PDB file of C-alpha atoms in Angstrom:
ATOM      1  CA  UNK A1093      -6.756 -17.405   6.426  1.00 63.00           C
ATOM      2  CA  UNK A1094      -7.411 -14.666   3.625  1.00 68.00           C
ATOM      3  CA  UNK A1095      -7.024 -11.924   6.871  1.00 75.00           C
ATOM      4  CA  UNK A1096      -3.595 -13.665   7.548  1.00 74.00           C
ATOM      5  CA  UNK A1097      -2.034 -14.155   4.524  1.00 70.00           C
ATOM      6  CA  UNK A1098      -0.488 -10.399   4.380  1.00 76.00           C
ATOM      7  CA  UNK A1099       1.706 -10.987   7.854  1.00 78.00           C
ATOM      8  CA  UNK A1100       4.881 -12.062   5.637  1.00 76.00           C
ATOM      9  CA  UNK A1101       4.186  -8.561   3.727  1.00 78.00           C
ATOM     10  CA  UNK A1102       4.313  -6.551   7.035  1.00 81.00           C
ATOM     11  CA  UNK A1103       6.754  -8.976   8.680  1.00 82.00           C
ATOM     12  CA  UNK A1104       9.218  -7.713   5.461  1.00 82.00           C
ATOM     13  CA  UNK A1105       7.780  -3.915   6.336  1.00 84.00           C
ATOM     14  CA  UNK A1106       9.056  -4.576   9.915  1.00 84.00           C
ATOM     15  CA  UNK A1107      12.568  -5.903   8.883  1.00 87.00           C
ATOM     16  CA  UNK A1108      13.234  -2.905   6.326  1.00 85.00           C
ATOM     17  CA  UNK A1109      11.720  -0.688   8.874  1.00 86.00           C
ATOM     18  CA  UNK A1110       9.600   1.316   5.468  1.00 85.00           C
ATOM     19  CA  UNK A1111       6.390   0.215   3.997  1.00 80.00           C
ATOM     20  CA  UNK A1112       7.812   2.149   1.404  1.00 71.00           C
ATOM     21  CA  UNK A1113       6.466  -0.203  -2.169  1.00 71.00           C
ATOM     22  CA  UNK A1114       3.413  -0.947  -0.417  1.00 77.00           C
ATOM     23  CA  UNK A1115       0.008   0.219  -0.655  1.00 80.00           C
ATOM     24  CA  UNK A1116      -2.516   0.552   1.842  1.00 85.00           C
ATOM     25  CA  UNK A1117      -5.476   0.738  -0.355  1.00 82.00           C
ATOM     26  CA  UNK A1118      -5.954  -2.848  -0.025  1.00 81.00           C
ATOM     27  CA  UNK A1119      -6.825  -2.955   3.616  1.00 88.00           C
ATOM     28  CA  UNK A1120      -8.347   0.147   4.181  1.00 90.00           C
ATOM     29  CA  UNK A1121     -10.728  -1.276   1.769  1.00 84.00           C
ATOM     30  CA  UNK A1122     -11.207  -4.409   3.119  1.00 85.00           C
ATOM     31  CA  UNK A1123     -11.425  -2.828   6.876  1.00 91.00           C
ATOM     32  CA  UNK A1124     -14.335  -1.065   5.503  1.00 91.00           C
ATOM     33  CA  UNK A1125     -16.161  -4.639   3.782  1.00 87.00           C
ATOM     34  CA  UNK A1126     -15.672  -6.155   6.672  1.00 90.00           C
ATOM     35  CA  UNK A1127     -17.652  -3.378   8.925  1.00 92.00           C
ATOM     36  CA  UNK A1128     -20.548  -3.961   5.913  1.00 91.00           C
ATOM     37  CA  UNK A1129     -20.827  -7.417   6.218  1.00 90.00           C
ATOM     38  CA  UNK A1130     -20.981  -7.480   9.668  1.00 93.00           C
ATOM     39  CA  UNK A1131     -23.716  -4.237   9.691  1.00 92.00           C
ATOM     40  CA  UNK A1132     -25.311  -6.411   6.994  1.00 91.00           C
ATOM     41  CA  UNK A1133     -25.111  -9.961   9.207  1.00 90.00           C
ATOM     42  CA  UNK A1134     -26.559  -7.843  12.456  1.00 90.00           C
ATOM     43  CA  UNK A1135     -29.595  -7.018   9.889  1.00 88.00           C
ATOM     44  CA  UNK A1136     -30.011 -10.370   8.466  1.00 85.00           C
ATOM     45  CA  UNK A1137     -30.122 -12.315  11.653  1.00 77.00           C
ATOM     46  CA  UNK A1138     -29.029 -16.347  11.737  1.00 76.00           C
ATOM     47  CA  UNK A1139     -25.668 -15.257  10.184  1.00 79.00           C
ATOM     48  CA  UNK A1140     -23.055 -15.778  13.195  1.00 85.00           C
ATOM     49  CA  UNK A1141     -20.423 -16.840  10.863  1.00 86.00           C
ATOM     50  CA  UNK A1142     -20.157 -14.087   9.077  1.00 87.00           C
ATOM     51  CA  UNK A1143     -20.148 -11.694  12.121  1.00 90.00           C
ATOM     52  CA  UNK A1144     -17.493 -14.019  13.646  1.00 91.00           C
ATOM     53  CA  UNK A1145     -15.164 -13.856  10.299  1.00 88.00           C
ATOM     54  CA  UNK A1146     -15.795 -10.074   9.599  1.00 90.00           C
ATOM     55  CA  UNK A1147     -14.939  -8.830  13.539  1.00 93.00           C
ATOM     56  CA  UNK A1148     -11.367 -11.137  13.118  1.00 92.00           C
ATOM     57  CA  UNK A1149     -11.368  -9.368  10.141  1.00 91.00           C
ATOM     58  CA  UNK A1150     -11.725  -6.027  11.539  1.00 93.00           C
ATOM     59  CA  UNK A1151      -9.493  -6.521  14.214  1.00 93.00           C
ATOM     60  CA  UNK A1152      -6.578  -7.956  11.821  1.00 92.00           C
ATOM     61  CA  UNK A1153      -7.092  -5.280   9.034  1.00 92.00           C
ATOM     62  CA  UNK A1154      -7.008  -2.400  11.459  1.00 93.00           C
ATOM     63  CA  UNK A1155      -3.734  -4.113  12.935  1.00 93.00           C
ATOM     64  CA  UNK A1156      -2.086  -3.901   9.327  1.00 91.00           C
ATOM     65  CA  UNK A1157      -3.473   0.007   8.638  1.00 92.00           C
ATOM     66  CA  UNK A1158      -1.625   0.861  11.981  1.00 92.00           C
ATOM     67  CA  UNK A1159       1.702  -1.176  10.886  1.00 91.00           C
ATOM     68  CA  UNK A1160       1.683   0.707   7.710  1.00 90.00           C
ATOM     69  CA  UNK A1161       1.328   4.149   8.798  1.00 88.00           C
ATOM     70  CA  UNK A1162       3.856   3.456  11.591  1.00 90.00           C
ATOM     71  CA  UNK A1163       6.504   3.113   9.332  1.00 90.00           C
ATOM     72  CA  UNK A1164       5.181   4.605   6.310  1.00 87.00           C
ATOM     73  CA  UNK A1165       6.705   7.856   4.639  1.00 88.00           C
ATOM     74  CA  UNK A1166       5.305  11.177   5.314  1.00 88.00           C
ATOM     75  CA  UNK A1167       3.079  11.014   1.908  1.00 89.00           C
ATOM     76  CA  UNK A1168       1.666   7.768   2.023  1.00 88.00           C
ATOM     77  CA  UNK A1169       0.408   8.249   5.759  1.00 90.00           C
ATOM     78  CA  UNK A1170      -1.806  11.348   4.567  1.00 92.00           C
ATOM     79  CA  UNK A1171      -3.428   9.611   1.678  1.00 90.00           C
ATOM     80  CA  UNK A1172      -3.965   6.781   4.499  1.00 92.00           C
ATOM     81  CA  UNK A1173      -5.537   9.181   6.691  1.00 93.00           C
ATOM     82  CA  UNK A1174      -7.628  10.756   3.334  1.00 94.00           C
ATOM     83  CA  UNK A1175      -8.902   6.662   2.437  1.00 92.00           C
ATOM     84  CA  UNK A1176      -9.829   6.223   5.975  1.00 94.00           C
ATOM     85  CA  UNK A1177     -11.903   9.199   6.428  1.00 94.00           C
ATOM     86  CA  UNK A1178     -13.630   8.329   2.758  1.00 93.00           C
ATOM     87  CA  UNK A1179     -14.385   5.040   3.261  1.00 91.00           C
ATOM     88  CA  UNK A1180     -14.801   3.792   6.990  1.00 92.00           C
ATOM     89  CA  UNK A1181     -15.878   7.365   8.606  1.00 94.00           C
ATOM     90  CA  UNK A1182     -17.991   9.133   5.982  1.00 95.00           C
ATOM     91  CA  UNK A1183     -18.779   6.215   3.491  1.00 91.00           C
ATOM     92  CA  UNK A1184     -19.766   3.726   6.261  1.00 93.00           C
ATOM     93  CA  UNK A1185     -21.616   6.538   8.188  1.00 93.00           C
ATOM     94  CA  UNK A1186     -23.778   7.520   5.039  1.00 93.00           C
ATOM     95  CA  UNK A1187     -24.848   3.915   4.328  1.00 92.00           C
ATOM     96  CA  UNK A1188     -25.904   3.443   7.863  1.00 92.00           C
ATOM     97  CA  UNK A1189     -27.339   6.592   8.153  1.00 92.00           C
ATOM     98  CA  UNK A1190     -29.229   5.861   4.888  1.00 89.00           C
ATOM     99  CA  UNK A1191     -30.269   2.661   5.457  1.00 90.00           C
ATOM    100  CA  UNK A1192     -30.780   2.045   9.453  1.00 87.00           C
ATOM    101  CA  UNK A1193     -34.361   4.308   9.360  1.00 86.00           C
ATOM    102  CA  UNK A1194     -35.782   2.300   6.216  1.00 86.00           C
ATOM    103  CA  UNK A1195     -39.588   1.151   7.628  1.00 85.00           C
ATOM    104  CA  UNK A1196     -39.314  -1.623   5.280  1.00 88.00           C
ATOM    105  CA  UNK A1197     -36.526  -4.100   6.468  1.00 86.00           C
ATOM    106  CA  UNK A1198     -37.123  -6.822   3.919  1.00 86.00           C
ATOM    107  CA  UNK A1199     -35.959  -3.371   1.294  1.00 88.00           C
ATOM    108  CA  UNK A1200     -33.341  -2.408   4.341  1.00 89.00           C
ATOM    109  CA  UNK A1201     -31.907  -5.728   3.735  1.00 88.00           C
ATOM    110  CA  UNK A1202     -32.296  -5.791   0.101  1.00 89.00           C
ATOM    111  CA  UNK A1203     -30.096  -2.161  -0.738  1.00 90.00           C
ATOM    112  CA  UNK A1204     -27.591  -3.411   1.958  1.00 90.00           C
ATOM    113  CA  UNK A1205     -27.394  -6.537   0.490  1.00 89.00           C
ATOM    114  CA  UNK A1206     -26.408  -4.634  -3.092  1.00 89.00           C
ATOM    115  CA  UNK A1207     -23.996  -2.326  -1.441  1.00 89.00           C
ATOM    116  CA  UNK A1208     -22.250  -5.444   0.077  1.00 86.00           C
ATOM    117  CA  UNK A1209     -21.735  -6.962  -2.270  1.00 86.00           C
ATOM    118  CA  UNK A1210     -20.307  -3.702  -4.669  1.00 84.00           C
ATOM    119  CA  UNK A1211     -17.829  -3.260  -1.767  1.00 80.00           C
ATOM    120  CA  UNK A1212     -16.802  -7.032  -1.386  1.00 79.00           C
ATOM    121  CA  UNK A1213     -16.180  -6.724  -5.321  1.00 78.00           C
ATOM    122  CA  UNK A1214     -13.978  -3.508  -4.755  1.00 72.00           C
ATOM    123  CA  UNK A1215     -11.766  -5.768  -2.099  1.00 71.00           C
ATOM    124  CA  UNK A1216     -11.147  -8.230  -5.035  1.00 73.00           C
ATOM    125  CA  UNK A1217     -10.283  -5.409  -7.437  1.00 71.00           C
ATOM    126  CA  UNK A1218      -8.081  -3.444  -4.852  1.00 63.00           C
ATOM    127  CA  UNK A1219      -4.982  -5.486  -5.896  1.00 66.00           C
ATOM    128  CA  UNK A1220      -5.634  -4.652  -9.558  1.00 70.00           C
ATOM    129  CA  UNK A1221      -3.245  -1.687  -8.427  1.00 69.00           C
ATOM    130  CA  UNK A1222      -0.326  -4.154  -7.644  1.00 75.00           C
ATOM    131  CA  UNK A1223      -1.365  -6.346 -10.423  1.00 77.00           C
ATOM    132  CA  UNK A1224      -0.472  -3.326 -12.392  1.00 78.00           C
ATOM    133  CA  UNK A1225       2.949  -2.622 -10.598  1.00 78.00           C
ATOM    134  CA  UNK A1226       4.023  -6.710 -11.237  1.00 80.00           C
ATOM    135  CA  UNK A1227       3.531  -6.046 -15.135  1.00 82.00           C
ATOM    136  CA  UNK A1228       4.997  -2.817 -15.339  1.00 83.00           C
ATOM    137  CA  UNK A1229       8.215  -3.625 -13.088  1.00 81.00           C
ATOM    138  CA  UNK A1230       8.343  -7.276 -14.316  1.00 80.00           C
ATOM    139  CA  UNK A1231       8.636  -7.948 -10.460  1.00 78.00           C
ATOM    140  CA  UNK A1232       6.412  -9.906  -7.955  1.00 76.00           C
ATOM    141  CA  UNK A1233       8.479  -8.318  -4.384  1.00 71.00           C
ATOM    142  CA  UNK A1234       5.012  -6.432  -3.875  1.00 67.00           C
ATOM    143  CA  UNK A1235       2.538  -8.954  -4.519  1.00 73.00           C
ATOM    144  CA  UNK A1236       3.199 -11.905  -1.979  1.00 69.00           C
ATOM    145  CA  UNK A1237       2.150 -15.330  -3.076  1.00 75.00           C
ATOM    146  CA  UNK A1238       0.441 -16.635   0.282  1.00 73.00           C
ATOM    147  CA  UNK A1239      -1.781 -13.702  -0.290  1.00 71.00           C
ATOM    148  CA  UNK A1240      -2.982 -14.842  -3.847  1.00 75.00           C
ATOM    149  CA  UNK A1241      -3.350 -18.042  -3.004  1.00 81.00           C
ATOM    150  CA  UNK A1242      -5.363 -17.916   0.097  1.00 78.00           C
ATOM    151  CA  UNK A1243      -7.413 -15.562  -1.908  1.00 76.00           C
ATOM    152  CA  UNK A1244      -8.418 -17.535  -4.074  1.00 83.00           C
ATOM    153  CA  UNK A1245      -9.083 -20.271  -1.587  1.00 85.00           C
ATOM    154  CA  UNK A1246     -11.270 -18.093   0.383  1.00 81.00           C
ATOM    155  CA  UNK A1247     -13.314 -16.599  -2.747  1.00 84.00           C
ATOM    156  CA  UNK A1248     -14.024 -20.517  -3.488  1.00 88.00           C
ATOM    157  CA  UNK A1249     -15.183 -21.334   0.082  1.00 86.00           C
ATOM    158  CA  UNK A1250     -17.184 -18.436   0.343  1.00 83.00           C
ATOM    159  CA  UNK A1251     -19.005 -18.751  -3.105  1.00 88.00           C
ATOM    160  CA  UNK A1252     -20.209 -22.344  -1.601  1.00 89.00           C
ATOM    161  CA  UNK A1253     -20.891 -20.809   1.660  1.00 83.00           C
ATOM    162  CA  UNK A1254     -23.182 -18.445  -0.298  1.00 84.00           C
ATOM    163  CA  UNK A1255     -24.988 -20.726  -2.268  1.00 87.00           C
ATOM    164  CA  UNK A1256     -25.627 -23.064   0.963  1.00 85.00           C
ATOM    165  CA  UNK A1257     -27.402 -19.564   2.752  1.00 81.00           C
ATOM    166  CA  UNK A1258     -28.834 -19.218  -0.591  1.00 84.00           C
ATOM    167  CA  UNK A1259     -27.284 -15.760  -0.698  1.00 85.00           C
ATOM    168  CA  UNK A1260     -26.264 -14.234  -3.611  1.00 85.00           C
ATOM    169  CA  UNK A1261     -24.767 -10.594  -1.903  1.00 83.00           C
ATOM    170  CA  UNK A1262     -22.048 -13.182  -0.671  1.00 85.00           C
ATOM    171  CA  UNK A1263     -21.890 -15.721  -3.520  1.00 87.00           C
ATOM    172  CA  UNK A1264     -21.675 -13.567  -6.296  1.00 85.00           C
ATOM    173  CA  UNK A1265     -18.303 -11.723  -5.784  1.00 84.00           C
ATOM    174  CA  UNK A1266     -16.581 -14.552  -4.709  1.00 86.00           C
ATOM    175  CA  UNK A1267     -16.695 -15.309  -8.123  1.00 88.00           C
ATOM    176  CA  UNK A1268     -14.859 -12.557  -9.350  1.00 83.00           C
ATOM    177  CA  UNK A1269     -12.253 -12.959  -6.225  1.00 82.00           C
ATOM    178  CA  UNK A1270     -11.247 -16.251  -8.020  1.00 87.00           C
ATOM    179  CA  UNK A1271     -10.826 -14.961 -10.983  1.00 87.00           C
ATOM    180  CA  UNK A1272      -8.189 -12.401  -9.701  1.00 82.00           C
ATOM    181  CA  UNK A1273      -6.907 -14.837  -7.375  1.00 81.00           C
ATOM    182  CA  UNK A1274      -5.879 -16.876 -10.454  1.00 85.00           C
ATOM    183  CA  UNK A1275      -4.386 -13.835 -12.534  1.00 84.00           C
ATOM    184  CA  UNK A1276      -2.466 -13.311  -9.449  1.00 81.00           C
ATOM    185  CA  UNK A1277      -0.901 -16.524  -9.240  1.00 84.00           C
ATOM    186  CA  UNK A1278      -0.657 -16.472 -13.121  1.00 86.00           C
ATOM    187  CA  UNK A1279       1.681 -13.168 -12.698  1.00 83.00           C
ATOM    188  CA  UNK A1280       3.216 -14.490 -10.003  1.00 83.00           C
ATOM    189  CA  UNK A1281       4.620 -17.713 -12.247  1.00 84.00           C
ATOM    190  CA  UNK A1282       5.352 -15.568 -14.838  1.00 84.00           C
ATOM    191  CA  UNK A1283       7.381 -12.692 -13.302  1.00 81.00           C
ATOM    192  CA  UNK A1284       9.293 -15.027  -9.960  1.00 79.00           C
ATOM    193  CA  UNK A1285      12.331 -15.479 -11.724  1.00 76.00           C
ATOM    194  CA  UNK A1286      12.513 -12.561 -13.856  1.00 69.00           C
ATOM    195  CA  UNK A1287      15.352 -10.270 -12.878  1.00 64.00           C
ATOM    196  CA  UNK A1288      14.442  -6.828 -11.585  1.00 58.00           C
ATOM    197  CA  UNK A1289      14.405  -4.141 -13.373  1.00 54.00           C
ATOM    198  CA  UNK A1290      16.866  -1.169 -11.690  1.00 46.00           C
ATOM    199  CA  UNK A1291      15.751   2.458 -11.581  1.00 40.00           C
ATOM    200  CA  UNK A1292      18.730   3.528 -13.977  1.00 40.00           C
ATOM    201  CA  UNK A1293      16.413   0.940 -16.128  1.00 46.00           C
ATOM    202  CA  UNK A1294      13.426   2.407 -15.685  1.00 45.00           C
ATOM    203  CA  UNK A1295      14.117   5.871 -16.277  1.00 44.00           C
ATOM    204  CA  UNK A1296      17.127   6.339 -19.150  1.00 45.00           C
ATOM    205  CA  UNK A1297      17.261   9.935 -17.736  1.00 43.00           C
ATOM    206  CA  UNK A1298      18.750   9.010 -14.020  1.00 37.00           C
ATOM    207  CA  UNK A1299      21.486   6.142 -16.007  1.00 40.00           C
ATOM    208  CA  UNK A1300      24.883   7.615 -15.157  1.00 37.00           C
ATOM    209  CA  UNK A1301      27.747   8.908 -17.908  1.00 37.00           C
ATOM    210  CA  UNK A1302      30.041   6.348 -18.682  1.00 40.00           C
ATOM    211  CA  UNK A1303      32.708  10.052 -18.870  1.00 40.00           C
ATOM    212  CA  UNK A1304      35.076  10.285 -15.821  1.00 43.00           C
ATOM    213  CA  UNK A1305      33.442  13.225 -13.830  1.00 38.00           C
ATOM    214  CA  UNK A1306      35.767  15.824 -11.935  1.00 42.00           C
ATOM    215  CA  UNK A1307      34.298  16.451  -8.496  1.00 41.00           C
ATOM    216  CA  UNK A1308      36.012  19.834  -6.979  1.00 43.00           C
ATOM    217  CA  UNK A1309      35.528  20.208  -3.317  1.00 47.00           C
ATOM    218  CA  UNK A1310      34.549  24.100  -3.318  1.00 42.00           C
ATOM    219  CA  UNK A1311      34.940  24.591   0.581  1.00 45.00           C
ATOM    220  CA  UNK A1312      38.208  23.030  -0.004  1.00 47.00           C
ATOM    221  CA  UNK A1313      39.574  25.113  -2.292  1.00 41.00           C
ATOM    222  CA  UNK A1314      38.119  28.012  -1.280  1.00 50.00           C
ATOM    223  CA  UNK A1315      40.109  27.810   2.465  1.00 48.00           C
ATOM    224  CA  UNK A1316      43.652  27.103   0.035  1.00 50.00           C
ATOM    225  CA  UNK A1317      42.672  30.369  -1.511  1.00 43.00           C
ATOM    226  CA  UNK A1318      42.285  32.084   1.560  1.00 50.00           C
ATOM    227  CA  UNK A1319      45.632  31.139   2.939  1.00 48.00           C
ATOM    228  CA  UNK A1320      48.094  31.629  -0.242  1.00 46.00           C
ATOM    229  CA  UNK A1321      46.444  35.079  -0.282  1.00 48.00           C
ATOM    230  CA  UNK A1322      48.034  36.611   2.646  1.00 51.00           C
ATOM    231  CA  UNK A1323      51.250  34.678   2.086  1.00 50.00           C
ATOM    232  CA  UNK A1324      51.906  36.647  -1.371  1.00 44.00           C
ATOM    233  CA  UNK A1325      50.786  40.105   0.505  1.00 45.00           C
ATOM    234  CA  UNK A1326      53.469  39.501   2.788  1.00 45.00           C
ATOM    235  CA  UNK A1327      55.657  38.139   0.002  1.00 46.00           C
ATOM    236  CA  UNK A1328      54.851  41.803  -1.459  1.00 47.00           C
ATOM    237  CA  UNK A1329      55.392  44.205   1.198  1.00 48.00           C
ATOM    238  CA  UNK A1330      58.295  42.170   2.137  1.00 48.00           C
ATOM    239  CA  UNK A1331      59.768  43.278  -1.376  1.00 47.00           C
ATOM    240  CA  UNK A1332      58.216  46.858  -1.156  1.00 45.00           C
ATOM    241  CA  UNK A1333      60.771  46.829   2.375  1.00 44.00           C
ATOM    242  CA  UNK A1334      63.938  45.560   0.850  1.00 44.00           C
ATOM    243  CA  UNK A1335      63.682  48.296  -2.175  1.00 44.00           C
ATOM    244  CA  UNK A1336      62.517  51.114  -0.234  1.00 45.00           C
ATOM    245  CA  UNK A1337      66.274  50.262   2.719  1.00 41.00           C
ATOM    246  CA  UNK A1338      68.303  49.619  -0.718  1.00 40.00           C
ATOM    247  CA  UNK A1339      67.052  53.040  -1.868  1.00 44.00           C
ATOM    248  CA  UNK A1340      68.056  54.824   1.235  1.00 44.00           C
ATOM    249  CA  UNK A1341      71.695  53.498   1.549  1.00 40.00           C
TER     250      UNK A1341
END
């Protein structure tokens, strides 16, 4: 359900045709927990549940990475590119590079276990960058409410799952998931009804003059110019004509 809850977010991208507002951070880090867990569940053995949750995961996460750089701008599709190659090419390469040849699996398990578990905490503090946005814009249009609830929902079922496994790599930062699932919805409360702040708000410097301006259409006048010019030339000469047959009678 936690995988889910962003589809109003990129139903909204596809209606405005943008994902312009929108970060991708949030999935490209999750896309990369999710190939951890299930790296770490192939390891631990007798943990189908989290292999079956973590491939949906996969699959869904990657789905939302390719909707966002589809219709992202120009800018945010090469820092998508530059998080993708970080974390899911060269960060998930090194880790299984660095742990896959460990002799020792119980300490294989054990260091994969830790790194887990840093990452899973990383997903819960992803947001903190759209937290940030909410409180400096005074507006929740970027953080949808589905996806802080079912958040928190899902930190709160997974804590128990962990405890039942006796697993503290999946316990433990479910813990702090809550937490930020219920700042979320705190923010959200706060900030639904409060009106949005405009950009001539946010930045005195782009408010327009309350002075008439006086727009001149260059091109315009430049053609008028062009064509009185010639008229008083031949205005001119005309005269120069008339004096010079005058003289001569």
């Amino acid at each position: 359900m936690v995988s889910l809850a962003p589809l109003p977010t990129f139903y909204q991208i596809y209606k405005k045709k943008t994902s312009e507002g929108f970060q991708s951070i949030p999935y490209v880090v999750s896309l990369f927990s999710a190939m951890l867990w299930i790296y770490y569940a192939l390891l631990k053995k007798d943990a189908i549940f989290l292999i079956t949750i973590n491939t949906f995961c996969v699959f869904i996460q990657t789905f939302y990475i390719v909707t966002y750089f589809y219709y992202g701008p120009k800018k945010e599709k090469i820092v998508t590119v530059k998080l993708m190659l970080l974390f899911n090419v060269f960060g998930f390469g090194v880790i299984f590079l660095a742990t896959y040849f460990l002799k020792n699996p119980s300490l294989r398990l054990l260091i994969l276990g830790y790194i887990c578990m840093a990452f899973a905490l990383a997903v819960f503090v992803a947001p903190l960058a759209i937290v940030r946005k909410v409180i400096k814009t005074k507006s929740v249009e970027y953080m949808p409410f589905t996806l802080s609830v079912f958040l928190t929902l899902g930190a709160v079922m997974w804590f128990f799952y962990g405890l039942c496994l006796k697993d503290m790599n999946v316990a433990v930062p479910n813990i702090l998931g809550f937490i930020f699932g219920v700042l979320q919805m705190i923010l959200y409360a706060v900030y639904k009804n409060h009106p949005k702040k405009t950009v001539e708000e946010s930045d005195p410097k782009l408010q327009l003059s309350d002075h008439p301006v006086v727009v001149v259409d260059v091109a315009k006048l430049g053609s008028d110019v062009n064509a009185v010019i010639p008229n008083s030339t031949k205005s001119n000469n005309g005269g120069r004509t008339e004096g010079n047959a005058f003289n001569k009678v």
